mmCIF file of C-alpha atoms in Angstrom:
data_model
loop_
_atom_site.group_PDB
_atom_site.id
_atom_site.type_symbol
_atom_site.label_atom_id
_atom_site.label_comp_id
_atom_site.label_asym_id
_atom_site.label_seq_id
_atom_site.Cartn_x
_atom_site.Cartn_y
_atom_site.Cartn_z
ATOM 1 C CA MET G 1 9.015 -24.973 20.692
ATOM 2 C CA ASN G 2 10.437 -21.496 20.224
ATOM 3 C CA PRO G 3 9.298 -20.310 16.756
ATOM 4 C CA PHE G 4 12.509 -18.343 16.385
ATOM 5 C CA SER G 5 14.875 -21.198 17.245
ATOM 6 C CA GLN G 6 14.672 -23.166 13.982
ATOM 7 C CA SER G 7 18.052 -24.045 12.524
ATOM 8 C CA GLU G 8 19.299 -21.905 9.656
ATOM 9 C CA LYS G 9 22.275 -24.098 8.691
ATOM 10 C CA HIS G 10 20.592 -25.855 5.774
ATOM 11 C CA PHE G 11 18.238 -24.787 3.038
ATOM 12 C CA PRO G 12 14.677 -25.893 3.887
ATOM 13 C CA PHE G 13 13.429 -29.207 2.509
ATOM 14 C CA ILE G 14 10.837 -29.299 -0.265
ATOM 15 C CA PHE G 15 7.872 -29.866 2.076
ATOM 16 C CA GLU G 16 9.039 -26.998 4.284
ATOM 17 C CA ARG G 17 9.262 -24.659 1.289
ATOM 18 C CA HIS G 18 5.776 -25.765 0.178
ATOM 19 C CA ARG G 19 4.380 -25.048 3.651
ATOM 20 C CA GLY G 20 6.196 -21.717 3.652
ATOM 21 C CA ARG G 21 4.580 -20.711 0.348
ATOM 22 C CA ARG G 22 1.128 -21.504 1.728
ATOM 23 C CA LEU G 23 1.808 -19.432 4.826
ATOM 24 C CA PHE G 24 3.036 -16.519 2.698
ATOM 25 C CA CYS G 25 -0.383 -16.608 0.990
ATOM 26 C CA TRP G 26 -2.246 -16.672 4.316
ATOM 27 C CA ASN G 27 -0.178 -13.713 5.454
ATOM 28 C CA ALA G 28 -1.156 -11.891 2.239
ATOM 29 C CA PHE G 29 -4.870 -12.693 2.679
ATOM 30 C CA PHE G 30 -5.135 -11.512 6.296
ATOM 31 C CA TRP G 31 -3.058 -8.421 5.530
ATOM 32 C CA GLY G 32 -5.238 -7.660 2.490
ATOM 33 C CA LEU G 33 -8.428 -8.090 4.528
ATOM 34 C CA GLY G 34 -7.155 -5.747 7.221
ATOM 35 C CA ASN G 35 -5.863 -3.276 4.642
ATOM 36 C CA GLY G 36 -9.243 -3.268 2.886
ATOM 37 C CA LEU G 37 -11.113 -2.559 6.125
ATOM 38 C CA VAL G 38 -8.800 0.261 7.249
ATOM 39 C CA SER G 39 -7.877 1.542 3.798
ATOM 40 C CA THR G 40 -6.534 4.933 2.766
ATOM 41 C CA SER G 41 -10.071 5.814 1.617
ATOM 42 C CA LEU G 42 -11.386 5.217 5.146
ATOM 43 C CA VAL G 43 -8.741 7.525 6.629
ATOM 44 C CA ILE G 44 -9.500 10.176 3.977
ATOM 45 C CA TYR G 45 -13.197 10.216 4.885
ATOM 46 C CA ILE G 46 -12.415 10.310 8.626
ATOM 47 C CA ILE G 47 -10.262 13.403 8.010
ATOM 48 C CA ARG G 48 -12.993 14.939 5.889
ATOM 49 C CA SER G 49 -15.515 14.387 8.679
ATOM 50 C CA LEU G 50 -13.282 15.863 11.391
ATOM 51 C CA ALA G 51 -12.289 18.916 9.337
ATOM 52 C CA ALA G 52 -15.691 19.693 7.809
ATOM 53 C CA ASN G 53 -16.432 22.581 10.184
ATOM 54 C CA SER G 54 -12.894 23.991 10.345
ATOM 55 C CA MET G 55 -11.602 23.963 6.749
ATOM 56 C CA ASP G 56 -12.932 24.563 3.272
ATOM 57 C CA LYS G 57 -12.774 21.836 0.644
ATOM 58 C CA ALA G 58 -9.507 23.061 -0.835
ATOM 59 C CA GLN G 59 -7.760 23.012 2.541
ATOM 60 C CA ILE G 60 -9.130 19.547 3.310
ATOM 61 C CA GLY G 61 -7.866 18.264 -0.045
ATOM 62 C CA ILE G 62 -4.387 19.650 0.580
ATOM 63 C CA ALA G 63 -4.310 18.233 4.137
ATOM 64 C CA ILE G 64 -5.331 14.817 2.841
ATOM 65 C CA SER G 65 -2.558 14.915 0.232
ATOM 66 C CA TRP G 66 0.029 15.689 2.899
ATOM 67 C CA ILE G 67 -1.199 12.903 5.178
ATOM 68 C CA ILE G 68 -1.163 10.379 2.319
ATOM 69 C CA ALA G 69 2.357 11.502 1.410
ATOM 70 C CA ALA G 70 3.723 11.432 4.977
ATOM 71 C CA PRO G 71 4.275 7.623 5.104
ATOM 72 C CA ARG G 72 6.404 7.761 1.945
ATOM 73 C CA LEU G 73 8.507 10.615 3.296
ATOM 74 C CA ILE G 74 9.204 8.964 6.639
ATOM 75 C CA GLY G 75 9.613 5.769 4.624
ATOM 76 C CA LEU G 76 13.010 7.058 3.494
ATOM 77 C CA LEU G 77 14.222 5.492 6.734
ATOM 78 C CA ARG G 78 13.656 2.073 5.145
ATOM 79 C CA ILE G 79 17.271 2.381 4.010
ATOM 80 C CA LEU G 80 18.059 1.010 7.490
ATOM 81 C CA THR G 81 16.268 -2.306 6.821
ATOM 82 C CA PRO G 82 19.450 -4.343 6.084
ATOM 83 C CA CYS G 83 21.041 -3.010 9.263
ATOM 84 C CA LEU G 84 17.886 -3.945 11.185
ATOM 85 C CA ILE G 85 17.995 -7.500 9.802
ATOM 86 C CA ASP G 86 21.672 -7.854 10.735
ATOM 87 C CA TRP G 87 21.018 -6.500 14.220
ATOM 88 C CA VAL G 88 17.959 -8.703 14.913
ATOM 89 C CA GLY G 89 19.621 -11.822 13.507
ATOM 90 C CA ASN G 90 17.014 -13.367 11.168
ATOM 91 C CA ARG G 91 14.188 -12.338 8.891
ATOM 92 C CA ARG G 92 11.437 -14.183 10.735
ATOM 93 C CA ARG G 93 11.880 -11.972 13.783
ATOM 94 C CA VAL G 94 11.892 -8.787 11.694
ATOM 95 C CA CYS G 95 8.793 -9.774 9.707
ATOM 96 C CA PHE G 96 6.820 -11.017 12.701
ATOM 97 C CA GLY G 97 7.755 -7.999 14.786
ATOM 98 C CA GLY G 98 6.950 -5.574 11.962
ATOM 99 C CA TYR G 99 3.594 -7.112 11.061
ATOM 100 C CA LEU G 100 2.609 -7.282 14.735
ATOM 101 C CA LEU G 101 3.851 -3.862 15.854
ATOM 102 C CA SER G 102 2.496 -1.854 12.892
ATOM 103 C CA PRO G 103 -1.220 -2.569 13.588
ATOM 104 C CA LEU G 104 -0.626 -1.946 17.294
ATOM 105 C CA VAL G 105 0.578 1.541 16.335
ATOM 106 C CA LEU G 106 -2.426 1.935 14.023
ATOM 107 C CA LEU G 107 -4.621 1.029 17.002
ATOM 108 C CA LEU G 108 -3.948 4.553 18.256
ATOM 109 C CA LEU G 109 -6.082 5.887 15.379
ATOM 110 C CA PRO G 110 -9.528 4.575 16.452
ATOM 111 C CA ILE G 111 -8.577 5.222 20.094
ATOM 112 C CA SER G 112 -7.581 8.845 19.513
ATOM 113 C CA VAL G 113 -10.220 9.956 16.955
ATOM 114 C CA PRO G 114 -13.081 10.277 19.512
ATOM 115 C CA ILE G 115 -10.788 12.457 21.650
ATOM 116 C CA LEU G 116 -9.496 14.460 18.682
ATOM 117 C CA SER G 117 -13.058 15.121 17.476
ATOM 118 C CA ARG G 118 -13.598 17.319 20.545
ATOM 119 C CA TRP G 119 -10.492 19.362 19.707
ATOM 120 C CA SER G 120 -10.932 19.515 15.953
ATOM 121 C CA VAL G 121 -12.998 22.716 15.893
ATOM 122 C CA HIS G 122 -10.306 24.773 17.648
ATOM 123 C CA TYR G 123 -7.185 22.655 17.061
ATOM 124 C CA ILE G 124 -7.708 21.153 13.625
ATOM 125 C CA ASN G 125 -4.055 21.511 12.568
ATOM 126 C CA GLU G 126 -2.836 19.660 15.657
ATOM 127 C CA THR G 127 -5.502 17.000 15.078
ATOM 128 C CA LEU G 128 -4.339 16.404 11.516
ATOM 129 C CA TRP G 129 -0.701 16.299 12.644
ATOM 130 C CA ILE G 130 -1.480 13.545 15.158
ATOM 131 C CA ILE G 131 -3.432 11.489 12.588
ATOM 132 C CA GLY G 132 -0.669 11.961 10.019
ATOM 133 C CA LEU G 133 2.010 10.908 12.507
ATOM 134 C CA ILE G 134 0.142 7.719 13.461
ATOM 135 C CA TRP G 135 -0.452 6.894 9.786
ATOM 136 C CA ALA G 136 3.222 7.504 8.912
ATOM 137 C CA ILE G 137 4.733 5.453 11.762
ATOM 138 C CA TYR G 138 2.365 2.570 11.024
ATOM 139 C CA HIS G 139 3.532 2.496 7.401
ATOM 140 C CA LEU G 140 7.219 2.854 8.280
ATOM 141 C CA ILE G 141 7.173 -0.251 10.489
ATOM 142 C CA GLU G 142 5.246 -2.115 7.819
ATOM 143 C CA TYR G 143 7.828 -1.065 5.185
ATOM 144 C CA PHE G 144 10.588 -2.665 7.258
ATOM 145 C CA ALA G 145 8.603 -5.915 7.389
ATOM 146 C CA SER G 146 7.670 -5.835 3.673
ATOM 147 C CA ILE G 147 11.229 -5.352 2.392
ATOM 148 C CA THR G 148 12.387 -8.192 4.625
ATOM 149 C CA LEU G 149 9.502 -10.381 3.443
ATOM 150 C CA TRP G 150 10.313 -9.895 -0.245
ATOM 151 C CA SER G 151 13.965 -10.822 0.188
ATOM 152 C CA TRP G 152 12.798 -13.884 2.130
ATOM 153 C CA ILE G 153 10.371 -14.904 -0.638
ATOM 154 C CA ALA G 154 13.128 -14.529 -3.230
ATOM 155 C CA ASP G 155 15.357 -16.957 -1.332
ATOM 156 C CA LEU G 156 12.619 -19.458 -0.520
ATOM 157 C CA VAL G 157 10.787 -19.708 -3.871
ATOM 158 C CA SER G 158 12.704 -21.156 -6.810
ATOM 159 C CA ALA G 159 12.872 -19.276 -10.113
ATOM 160 C CA ARG G 160 10.934 -22.030 -11.914
ATOM 161 C CA ILE G 161 7.708 -21.405 -9.980
ATOM 162 C CA ARG G 162 8.308 -17.830 -8.835
ATOM 163 C CA VAL G 163 5.945 -16.027 -11.237
ATOM 164 C CA PRO G 164 2.994 -18.412 -10.652
ATOM 165 C CA PHE G 165 3.614 -18.148 -6.902
ATOM 166 C CA LEU G 166 3.690 -14.332 -6.986
ATOM 167 C CA ALA G 167 0.467 -14.360 -9.026
ATOM 168 C CA ASN G 168 -1.173 -16.722 -6.547
ATOM 169 C CA ARG G 169 -0.046 -14.673 -3.551
ATOM 170 C CA GLU G 170 -1.274 -11.492 -5.260
ATOM 171 C CA ARG G 171 -4.648 -13.140 -5.832
ATOM 172 C CA TRP G 172 -4.953 -14.041 -2.135
ATOM 173 C CA MET G 173 -4.032 -10.505 -1.112
ATOM 174 C CA ILE G 174 -6.449 -8.920 -3.577
ATOM 175 C CA ALA G 175 -9.229 -11.262 -2.421
ATOM 176 C CA GLY G 176 -8.707 -10.027 1.133
ATOM 177 C CA GLN G 177 -8.639 -6.371 0.045
ATOM 178 C CA PHE G 178 -11.808 -6.817 -2.016
ATOM 179 C CA LEU G 179 -13.676 -8.441 0.874
ATOM 180 C CA GLY G 180 -12.472 -5.800 3.351
ATOM 181 C CA MET G 181 -13.356 -2.837 1.137
ATOM 182 C CA LEU G 182 -16.757 -4.343 0.337
ATOM 183 C CA LEU G 183 -17.630 -4.885 3.996
ATOM 184 C CA ALA G 184 -16.387 -1.437 5.073
ATOM 185 C CA GLY G 185 -18.291 0.307 2.280
ATOM 186 C CA LEU G 186 -21.562 -1.550 2.834
ATOM 187 C CA TYR G 187 -21.434 -1.110 6.600
ATOM 188 C CA SER G 188 -20.841 2.659 6.418
ATOM 189 C CA TYR G 189 -23.538 3.126 3.776
ATOM 190 C CA LEU G 190 -26.196 1.096 5.629
ATOM 191 C CA ARG G 191 -25.483 2.813 8.946
ATOM 192 C CA ILE G 192 -25.742 6.287 7.429
ATOM 193 C CA GLN G 193 -28.917 5.366 5.502
ATOM 194 C CA SER G 194 -30.568 3.853 8.582
ATOM 195 C CA ARG G 195 -29.966 7.038 10.571
ATOM 196 C CA GLU G 196 -31.330 9.204 7.769
ATOM 197 C CA ALA G 197 -34.383 6.957 7.425
ATOM 198 C CA ALA G 198 -35.021 7.278 11.163
ATOM 199 C CA LEU G 199 -34.714 11.078 10.824
ATOM 200 C CA ILE G 200 -31.855 11.129 13.336
ATOM 201 C CA PRO G 201 -29.718 14.293 12.940
ATOM 202 C CA PHE G 202 -26.417 13.078 11.597
ATOM 203 C CA ASP G 203 -24.363 15.502 9.535
ATOM 204 C CA ILE G 204 -20.984 14.860 7.908
ATOM 205 C CA THR G 205 -19.063 15.962 11.015
ATOM 206 C CA GLN G 206 -20.391 12.866 12.832
ATOM 207 C CA HIS G 207 -19.601 10.316 10.113
ATOM 208 C CA TRP G 208 -16.289 9.395 11.741
ATOM 209 C CA LYS G 209 -18.255 7.472 14.391
ATOM 210 C CA ILE G 210 -19.411 5.033 11.725
ATOM 211 C CA TYR G 211 -16.000 4.707 10.081
ATOM 212 C CA LEU G 212 -14.290 3.519 13.278
ATOM 213 C CA LEU G 213 -15.831 0.023 13.467
ATOM 214 C CA PRO G 214 -14.244 -1.152 10.167
ATOM 215 C CA ALA G 215 -10.959 0.277 11.470
ATOM 216 C CA TRP G 216 -11.154 -1.843 14.634
ATOM 217 C CA PHE G 217 -11.787 -5.045 12.666
ATOM 218 C CA GLY G 218 -9.149 -4.103 10.099
ATOM 219 C CA ILE G 219 -6.516 -3.781 12.837
ATOM 220 C CA LEU G 220 -7.535 -7.197 14.201
ATOM 221 C CA PHE G 221 -6.911 -8.860 10.814
ATOM 222 C CA LEU G 222 -3.624 -6.991 10.376
ATOM 223 C CA ILE G 223 -2.497 -8.487 13.698
ATOM 224 C CA LEU G 224 -3.567 -11.960 12.521
ATOM 225 C CA ALA G 225 -1.418 -11.498 9.405
ATOM 226 C CA ALA G 226 1.708 -11.671 11.573
ATOM 227 C CA PHE G 227 1.176 -15.212 12.882
ATOM 228 C CA PRO G 228 1.591 -17.222 9.636
ATOM 229 C CA ILE G 229 5.136 -15.773 9.555
ATOM 230 C CA LEU G 230 6.075 -17.966 12.527
ATOM 231 C CA GLY G 231 5.708 -21.184 10.509
ATOM 232 C CA ILE G 232 7.771 -20.135 7.474
ATOM 233 C CA PRO G 233 11.258 -21.735 7.340
ATOM 234 C CA GLU G 234 14.177 -19.339 7.585
ATOM 235 C CA VAL G 235 17.081 -19.207 5.118
ATOM 236 C CA ALA G 236 20.511 -18.285 6.439
ATOM 237 C CA LEU G 237 21.910 -14.871 5.515
ATOM 238 C CA LYS G 238 25.502 -13.849 5.040
ATOM 239 C CA LYS G 239 26.717 -12.074 8.182
ATOM 240 C CA VAL G 240 28.337 -8.654 7.708
ATOM 241 C CA ASP G 241 30.558 -7.465 10.547
ATOM 242 C CA SER G 242 32.671 -4.487 9.478
ATOM 243 C CA LEU G 243 31.364 -0.988 8.801
ATOM 244 C CA LYS G 244 33.263 -0.933 5.491
ATOM 245 C CA GLU G 245 31.423 -4.033 4.268
ATOM 246 C CA ARG G 246 28.064 -2.563 5.323
ATOM 247 C CA LEU G 247 28.678 0.648 3.381
ATOM 248 C CA LYS G 248 29.843 -1.363 0.372
ATOM 249 C CA GLU G 249 26.627 -3.401 0.438
ATOM 250 C CA LEU G 250 24.476 -0.267 0.706
ATOM 251 C CA LEU G 251 26.059 1.172 -2.466
ATOM 252 C CA LEU G 252 26.358 -2.089 -4.396
ATOM 253 C CA PRO G 253 22.934 -1.954 -6.141
ATOM 254 C CA PHE G 254 23.850 1.331 -7.857
ATOM 255 C CA ARG G 255 26.818 -0.312 -9.601
ATOM 256 C CA SER G 256 24.480 -2.499 -11.665
ATOM 257 C CA ARG G 257 23.420 -0.996 -15.000
ATOM 258 C CA SER G 258 20.305 -3.190 -15.202
ATOM 259 C CA PHE G 259 19.313 -2.128 -11.720
ATOM 260 C CA LEU G 260 19.744 1.578 -12.528
ATOM 261 C CA CYS G 261 17.609 1.220 -15.681
ATOM 262 C CA PHE G 262 14.950 -0.573 -13.643
ATOM 263 C CA VAL G 263 14.973 2.159 -10.983
ATOM 264 C CA CYS G 264 14.616 4.855 -13.676
ATOM 265 C CA PHE G 265 11.652 2.959 -15.113
ATOM 266 C CA GLY G 266 10.036 2.657 -11.667
ATOM 267 C CA CYS G 267 10.627 6.342 -10.941
ATOM 268 C CA TRP G 268 9.031 7.321 -14.261
ATOM 269 C CA ILE G 269 5.888 5.346 -13.371
ATOM 270 C CA GLN G 270 5.757 6.917 -9.931
ATOM 271 C CA MET G 271 6.126 10.401 -11.419
ATOM 272 C CA ALA G 272 2.950 9.752 -13.387
ATOM 273 C CA ASN G 273 1.219 8.363 -10.285
ATOM 274 C CA GLY G 274 2.248 11.316 -8.159
ATOM 275 C CA LEU G 275 0.946 13.798 -10.725
ATOM 276 C CA THR G 276 -2.470 12.140 -11.000
ATOM 277 C CA GLN G 277 -3.314 10.617 -7.607
ATOM 278 C CA SER G 278 -3.859 13.797 -5.584
ATOM 279 C CA PRO G 279 -5.970 15.591 -8.249
ATOM 280 C CA GLN G 280 -8.040 12.426 -8.736
ATOM 281 C CA SER G 281 -8.781 12.091 -5.017
ATOM 282 C CA ILE G 282 -9.716 15.765 -4.630
ATOM 283 C CA PHE G 283 -11.784 15.811 -7.828
ATOM 284 C CA GLN G 284 -13.587 12.594 -6.928
ATOM 285 C CA MET G 285 -14.503 13.710 -3.408
ATOM 286 C CA ASN G 286 -15.105 17.464 -3.846
ATOM 287 C CA ILE G 287 -16.395 17.839 -7.411
ATOM 288 C CA LEU G 288 -18.108 14.539 -8.150
ATOM 289 C CA ASN G 289 -19.319 14.197 -4.512
ATOM 290 C CA VAL G 290 -18.534 10.484 -4.484
ATOM 291 C CA SER G 291 -19.497 8.786 -1.202
ATOM 292 C CA MET G 292 -17.175 6.461 0.680
ATOM 293 C CA LEU G 293 -19.295 3.477 -0.398
ATOM 294 C CA THR G 294 -18.883 4.407 -4.061
ATOM 295 C CA ALA G 295 -15.144 5.015 -3.650
ATOM 296 C CA LEU G 296 -14.665 1.627 -1.976
ATOM 297 C CA MET G 297 -16.893 -0.117 -4.516
ATOM 298 C CA LEU G 298 -14.768 1.290 -7.334
ATOM 299 C CA GLY G 299 -11.671 -0.018 -5.597
ATOM 300 C CA SER G 300 -13.382 -3.370 -5.012
ATOM 301 C CA TRP G 301 -14.318 -3.601 -8.694
ATOM 302 C CA THR G 302 -10.680 -3.115 -9.635
ATOM 303 C CA LYS G 303 -9.553 -5.657 -7.034
ATOM 304 C CA ILE G 304 -11.972 -8.372 -8.121
ATOM 305 C CA GLY G 305 -10.881 -7.941 -11.738
ATOM 306 C CA GLN G 306 -7.242 -8.253 -10.702
ATOM 307 C CA MET G 307 -8.053 -11.304 -8.593
ATOM 308 C CA CYS G 308 -9.677 -13.031 -11.560
ATOM 309 C CA LEU G 309 -6.753 -12.224 -13.875
ATOM 310 C CA ALA G 310 -3.875 -12.883 -11.452
ATOM 311 C CA HIS G 311 -3.367 -16.585 -12.260
ATOM 312 C CA GLN G 312 -3.656 -16.098 -16.013
ATOM 313 C CA THR G 313 -1.347 -13.082 -15.856
ATOM 314 C CA GLY G 314 1.308 -15.277 -14.238
ATOM 315 C CA LYS G 315 1.062 -17.671 -17.197
ATOM 316 C CA TRP G 316 1.347 -14.774 -19.648
ATOM 317 C CA PHE G 317 4.538 -13.629 -17.943
ATOM 318 C CA ASN G 318 6.057 -17.083 -18.376
ATOM 319 C CA ARG G 319 5.040 -17.107 -22.031
ATOM 320 C CA TRP G 320 5.793 -13.513 -23.152
ATOM 321 C CA GLY G 321 8.294 -12.219 -20.606
ATOM 322 C CA ASN G 322 8.247 -9.351 -18.111
ATOM 323 C CA ARG G 323 9.019 -6.342 -20.300
ATOM 324 C CA ARG G 324 6.457 -7.033 -23.008
ATOM 325 C CA LEU G 325 3.556 -7.623 -20.622
ATOM 326 C CA ILE G 326 4.457 -4.617 -18.449
ATOM 327 C CA ALA G 327 4.437 -2.413 -21.569
ATOM 328 C CA ILE G 328 1.013 -3.719 -22.643
ATOM 329 C CA SER G 329 -0.381 -3.249 -19.123
ATOM 330 C CA LEU G 330 0.904 0.337 -18.969
ATOM 331 C CA LEU G 331 -0.778 1.183 -22.272
ATOM 332 C CA ILE G 332 -4.076 -0.031 -20.829
ATOM 333 C CA VAL G 333 -3.899 1.702 -17.425
ATOM 334 C CA SER G 334 -2.695 4.992 -18.932
ATOM 335 C CA THR G 335 -6.171 5.545 -20.416
ATOM 336 C CA GLY G 336 -7.737 5.774 -16.934
ATOM 337 C CA PRO G 337 -7.286 9.540 -16.316
ATOM 338 C CA LEU G 338 -9.067 10.263 -19.615
ATOM 339 C CA PHE G 339 -12.353 9.160 -18.042
ATOM 340 C CA TYR G 340 -11.817 11.657 -15.212
ATOM 341 C CA LEU G 341 -11.304 14.346 -17.840
ATOM 342 C CA PHE G 342 -14.854 13.888 -19.156
ATOM 343 C CA ALA G 343 -16.559 13.090 -15.826
ATOM 344 C CA THR G 344 -18.993 15.642 -14.348
ATOM 345 C CA PRO G 345 -21.348 15.511 -11.322
ATOM 346 C CA GLU G 346 -24.094 14.395 -13.746
ATOM 347 C CA TYR G 347 -21.849 11.851 -15.494
ATOM 348 C CA TRP G 348 -19.752 10.745 -12.514
ATOM 349 C CA PHE G 349 -20.197 7.104 -13.537
ATOM 350 C CA LEU G 350 -17.544 7.576 -16.243
ATOM 351 C CA ILE G 351 -14.927 6.952 -13.561
ATOM 352 C CA ILE G 352 -16.187 3.345 -13.436
ATOM 353 C CA PHE G 353 -14.420 2.863 -16.763
ATOM 354 C CA ALA G 354 -11.228 4.215 -15.175
ATOM 355 C CA ALA G 355 -11.564 1.640 -12.381
ATOM 356 C CA THR G 356 -12.018 -1.022 -15.072
ATOM 357 C CA VAL G 357 -8.890 -0.221 -17.081
ATOM 358 C CA TRP G 358 -6.907 0.008 -13.827
ATOM 359 C CA ILE G 359 -7.395 -3.736 -13.479
ATOM 360 C CA GLY G 360 -4.366 -3.761 -15.781
ATOM 361 C CA TRP G 361 -2.159 -2.690 -12.855
ATOM 362 C CA ILE G 362 -1.982 -6.405 -11.990
ATOM 363 C CA GLY G 363 0.414 -6.830 -14.935
ATOM 364 C CA VAL G 364 2.594 -3.901 -13.847
ATOM 365 C CA ASN G 365 2.703 -4.956 -10.184
ATOM 366 C CA LEU G 366 3.520 -8.598 -10.896
ATOM 367 C CA GLY G 367 6.129 -7.648 -13.489
ATOM 368 C CA ILE G 368 7.902 -5.204 -11.189
ATOM 369 C CA SER G 369 7.847 -7.710 -8.304
ATOM 370 C CA ASN G 370 9.364 -10.432 -10.482
ATOM 371 C CA LEU G 371 11.963 -8.128 -12.032
ATOM 372 C CA SER G 372 12.970 -6.942 -8.556
ATOM 373 C CA ILE G 373 13.870 -10.530 -7.717
ATOM 374 C CA VAL G 374 15.443 -11.386 -11.088
ATOM 375 C CA LEU G 375 17.748 -8.341 -11.106
ATOM 376 C CA SER G 376 18.987 -8.741 -7.520
ATOM 377 C CA PRO G 377 21.907 -11.082 -6.683
ATOM 378 C CA ALA G 378 20.921 -13.817 -4.236
ATOM 379 C CA HIS G 379 23.162 -12.562 -1.398
ATOM 380 C CA GLN G 380 22.217 -8.866 -1.862
ATOM 381 C CA ARG G 381 18.430 -9.005 -2.228
ATOM 382 C CA ARG G 382 17.589 -7.096 0.934
ATOM 383 C CA HIS G 383 19.734 -4.151 -0.284
ATOM 384 C CA PHE G 384 18.324 -4.269 -3.818
ATOM 385 C CA PHE G 385 14.696 -4.345 -2.622
ATOM 386 C CA ARG G 386 15.355 -1.471 -0.227
ATOM 387 C CA SER G 387 16.948 0.635 -2.997
ATOM 388 C CA ILE G 388 14.220 -0.110 -5.551
ATOM 389 C CA LEU G 389 11.382 0.832 -3.192
ATOM 390 C CA GLN G 390 13.284 3.838 -1.877
ATOM 391 C CA GLN G 391 13.861 5.512 -5.229
ATOM 392 C CA ARG G 392 10.398 4.831 -6.644
ATOM 393 C CA LEU G 393 8.547 6.144 -3.584
ATOM 394 C CA LEU G 394 10.787 9.209 -3.351
ATOM 395 C CA PHE G 395 9.822 10.170 -6.905
ATOM 396 C CA LEU G 396 6.160 9.409 -6.177
ATOM 397 C CA GLU G 397 6.038 11.850 -3.269
ATOM 398 C CA PHE G 398 8.037 14.542 -5.079
ATOM 399 C CA GLN G 399 5.499 14.488 -7.886
ATOM 400 C CA ARG G 400 2.576 14.315 -5.453
ATOM 401 C CA PHE G 401 3.730 17.525 -3.761
ATOM 402 C CA TRP G 402 4.325 19.140 -7.147
ATOM 403 C CA ALA G 403 0.770 18.209 -8.171
ATOM 404 C CA VAL G 404 -0.727 19.609 -4.942
ATOM 405 C CA GLY G 405 1.244 22.843 -5.354
ATOM 406 C CA SER G 406 0.025 23.143 -8.941
ATOM 407 C CA LEU G 407 -3.577 22.724 -7.792
ATOM 408 C CA ILE G 408 -3.147 25.529 -5.254
ATOM 409 C CA LEU G 409 -1.752 27.883 -7.901
ATOM 410 C CA LEU G 410 -4.488 26.978 -10.382
ATOM 411 C CA LYS G 411 -7.146 27.641 -7.783
ATOM 412 C CA GLN G 412 -5.722 30.997 -6.721
ATOM 413 C CA PHE G 413 -4.829 32.487 -10.103
ATOM 414 C CA LEU G 414 -6.766 30.745 -12.868
ATOM 415 C CA PHE G 415 -9.796 28.894 -11.522
ATOM 416 C CA PRO G 416 -10.897 30.401 -8.181
ATOM 417 C CA CYS G 417 -14.130 28.394 -8.373
ATOM 418 C CA LEU G 418 -12.294 25.047 -8.776
ATOM 419 C CA TYR G 419 -13.543 23.811 -5.393
#
């Protein structure tokens, strides 16, 4: 049977919706496992290894910030997602194609790194451009699939059980990320330690060789995440034919006052994230000398805390509402940067407390996901999700670049010994 030929004339029966919810969770688990194995931290340490002989620490930190920001900048093209859905015909095709094609693009990373390592001494800028381009295109394709997936979830999961379902799906995804990050961190640490114990020369410029195996397995699990999509029942979408109607739909979200307030709130959060993320990464790697194992263990600690709280957080949302719990969660997570303020190379472990309070992001993430669905009209969800993600990520990257520029100025004029 052709997985794309299922009828879209009727809303799926109860058992079909139940099966679809289970498959959404399997998709989240495999994607989380792959994402944990080939995480942003892994890419950061690969870049650090390749550039160790060609750049100083300040230049490496700035290059890493640009590469992390590149997916969000190219992600502005996600505005085309509704047009892509209309052109393809249904959301199953878009999601399956996106979740399958994105890891195939990412496959170019472990293939190209051994080749790029030979060029990195003389052509480090070109090497970083190639890595950044692969990383950005991979995320762009995944953004198309994610926006489509969220509009699909909104149509398939009833409002009565939506928050518990989102909490359950988040728990599956976090479980996968925790397992992936744990395995990647332990593998890299044990391989490096075994070489040092055997007195085999192995400096930081060769560490990328160890980081590639988790990337290969991570890509495999990202590919597996696409196949549960094939069993999820489709829900018919309203067809839009004229250019005038398409333009009207693209602008419709901005006519809603509630939506505009929600976007402003999301942008404010991302401004704070953009201002703190780049300095935290640079400070953690260059000043505190945190290894990749430690960085992934900190992320795993946060993930396991979120996994344990996900189900209960869903119940709290049903009892107290979205706005109240988001506000409480933000008060908790906002204390995290304070621990970085007092951390030193001797007292680096203070950042463990930051990773602990960041468990509270589970409340913010679940609340924003649920509000995105609640505030979007049923027939316009794909446009609302695209607009919400677009504006928030645009502000995130603007503030990230502002933060990186500030660090450069501080280093040059006030604190030349910062790095």
